[in-house]
C-alpha angles and dihedrals in degrees: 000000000000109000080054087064097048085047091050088055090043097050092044090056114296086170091074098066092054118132130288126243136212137232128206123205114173109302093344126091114196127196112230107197112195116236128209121332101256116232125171137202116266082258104050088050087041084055096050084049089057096045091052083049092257115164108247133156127267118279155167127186124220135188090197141046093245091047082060098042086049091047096050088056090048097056099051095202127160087233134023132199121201115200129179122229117245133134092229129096119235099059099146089053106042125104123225127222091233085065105250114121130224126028095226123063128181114203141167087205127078095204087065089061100060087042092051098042092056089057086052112045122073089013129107106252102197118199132163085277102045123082114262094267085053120218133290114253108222096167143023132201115225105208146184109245112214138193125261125208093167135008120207131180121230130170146172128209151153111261124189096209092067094036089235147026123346126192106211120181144157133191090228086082118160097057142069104305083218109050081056082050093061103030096045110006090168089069097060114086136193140195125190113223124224097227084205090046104044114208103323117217093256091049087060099043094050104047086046083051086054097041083059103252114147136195116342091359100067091056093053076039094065092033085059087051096049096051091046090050085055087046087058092048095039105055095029088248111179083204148008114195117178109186107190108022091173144195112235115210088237079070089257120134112209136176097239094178133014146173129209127199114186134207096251090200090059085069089109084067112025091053086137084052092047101038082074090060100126109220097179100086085045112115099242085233091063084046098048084044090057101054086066098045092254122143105220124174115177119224126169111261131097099238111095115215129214118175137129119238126043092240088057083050103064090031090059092040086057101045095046083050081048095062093045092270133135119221106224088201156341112247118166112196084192122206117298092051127164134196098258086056087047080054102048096045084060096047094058093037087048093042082061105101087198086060108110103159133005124233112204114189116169130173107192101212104127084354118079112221091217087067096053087040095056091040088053093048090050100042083049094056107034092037093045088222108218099183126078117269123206114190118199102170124159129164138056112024092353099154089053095054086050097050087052087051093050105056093025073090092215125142099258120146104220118218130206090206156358090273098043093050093045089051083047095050090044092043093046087057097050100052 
């Protein structure tokens, strides 16, 4: 039970409520507070790859149905396949309210395009990573479909073990790289990038010999690595993962499928990357959240949790599932908080009609506990919080923020610990 809740907060974006870093220039010290984890659409990843040289297949985007018919007759290819944009996974297997199934469509006819792609734009498109209601598709990509004789997997990514980039691959490519972890792990291979260096010719030509390339094939192999390896550096990406990077039977190696995770505090410098950020998918409370440097993921129980640090966040989501509770939500005030963001916090868990109780769980390391007190004490009054409110705060300047609790006169149920506040918010439901 509990382990499910922490598991709901990871796979909705754990990575955004990360800690903050510090920058020192001269005699100032300024907070960075990272802001939503970027994700673009398969396109707009497959467009950064050609623009590194990457190899990719052939494609055109289209916001109509007449935009896709005309791009499938523009490409000229033996077969086409059709893919709407969302930023969710499942695609192929996802069911549109207009009735059409599958997201993704392979065809030899153009005219099928046109027909499929007007079942597909402007329609909700649901898979198992989409909300209930699915998500509206406002493009499509129209693709050449090509061939596959072997698939192969092959990443970069920052790895704190080697203090640095890391190229991992395996000639099992098209599958869970972890299930092939744990089923074969001999046939997963790394290589530890010099970040001085930069992915030496041997490097490559090793990694595309494990990953099973021969003859003139490794060597495009290798040339594919080493362009990959100058996308990652060149975007600040914190990881490149092509799965799968193919053999065609015509002798070509091409990237068929990527993902790109960026460096969001690279943003200063990546604003043509970020620019693409669609917003549009984004839950407006996320959004709201992130204009106040709050970190909010919404879950589907009736508890509202405050607290600051990712870790306190999932330990506070457990405990509250432990005690036969349900977290309405993940929100992470991070470190350098101040009490408009205390008040803020307050006004969107309060504006969720699901929100019975609120859990407050504050450490005061970098935070200072009179801060969270006051804006406790401000949110309660001008808000006219209806719901119960449990307080469990320790840490810097602890005794002053519960002197301010204490004669602010409000109804809070103070709490000694996690356990106990979690048993006081479950109870406060219940009565």
């Amino acid at each position: 039970m509990a382990a499910s809740m922490a598991s709901q907060a990871v796979a909705k974006g754990l990575r955004i409520a990360t800690s903050k870093h510090i920058l020192l220039d001269k005699a100032k010290c300024t907070w960075l507070s990272p802001r939503r984890w970027l994700n673009l659409q398969e396109y707009q990843s497959k467009k950064l790859m050609q623009e590194s040289g990457v190899a990719v297949q052939r494609f055109y985007v289209a916001d109509t149905a007449s935009e896709a018919l005309e791009a499938a007759k523009r490409l000229n290819a033996k077969e086409i396949v059709l893919k709407a944009q969302i930023l969710a996974g499942g695609r192929g297997k996802g069911v549109f309210d207009s009735g059409l199934k599958g997201g993704v469509h392979l065809t030899k006819d153009p005219a099928v395009v046109g027909e499929l792609a007007s079942k597909m734009l402007g329609f909700n498109l649901t898979t198992k990573q989409t909300p209930k209601e699915g998500v509206k598709v406002k493009t499509v990509m129209v693709a050449e479909a090509l061939d596959i004789t072997r698939e192969t997997y092959f990443a970069i990514l920052m790895d704190r073990s080697c203090n640095g980039p890391v190229m991992v691959g395996s000639p099992q490519g098209g599958m869970d790289i972890e299930e092939v972890a744990a089923s074969t792990p001999e046939l997963i291979f790394k290589e530890a990038i010099d970040i001085f260096e930069g992915v030496r010719d041997d490097q490559a030509l090793r990694m595309a010999a494990n990953l099973g390339f021969k003859g003139a094939l490794q060597r495009q192999a290798a040339d594919q690595i080493k362009r990959l390896y100058d996308l990652f550096l060149k975007v600040d990406a914190t990881q490149v993962e092509v799965n799968p990077l193919g053999e065609t039977p015509e002798g070509q190696v091409v990237c068929f499928d990527a993902k790109i995770n960026f460096d969001d505090n690279a943003e200063f410098r990546q604003k043509n990357v970020f620019a693409m950020d669609d917003m549009t998918e984004a839950d407006p409370t996320e959004m709201a959240a992130a204009k106040w440097d709050l970190k909010y993921i919404g879950l589907d129980g009736n508890i509202a949790c405050f607290v600051n640090g990712a870790g306190l966040a999932m330990a506070t989501c457990d405990i509250i599932d432990l005690h036969g509770g349900k977290p309405a939500n993940f929100l992470d005030l991070g470190g350098g908080v101040k009490e408009k963001q205390v008040y803020e916090a307050f006004k969107l868990l309060t504006a969720d009609p699901k929100v019975e109780a609120i859990l407050v769980n504050i450490f005061g390391g970098i935070v200072n506990c009179a801060i969270i007190a006051n804006g406790i004490t401000k949110a309660c009054r001008e808000l006219e919080l209806k719901v119960p409110l449990v307080v469990r705060l320790e840490g810097t300047n602890v005794h002053e923020a519960k002197r301010i609790l204490t004669e602010s006169g409000l109804p809070i149920l103070a709490a000694d610990d996690l356990d106990d506040a979690a048993k006081k918010a479950v109870a406060a439901i219940k009565k």
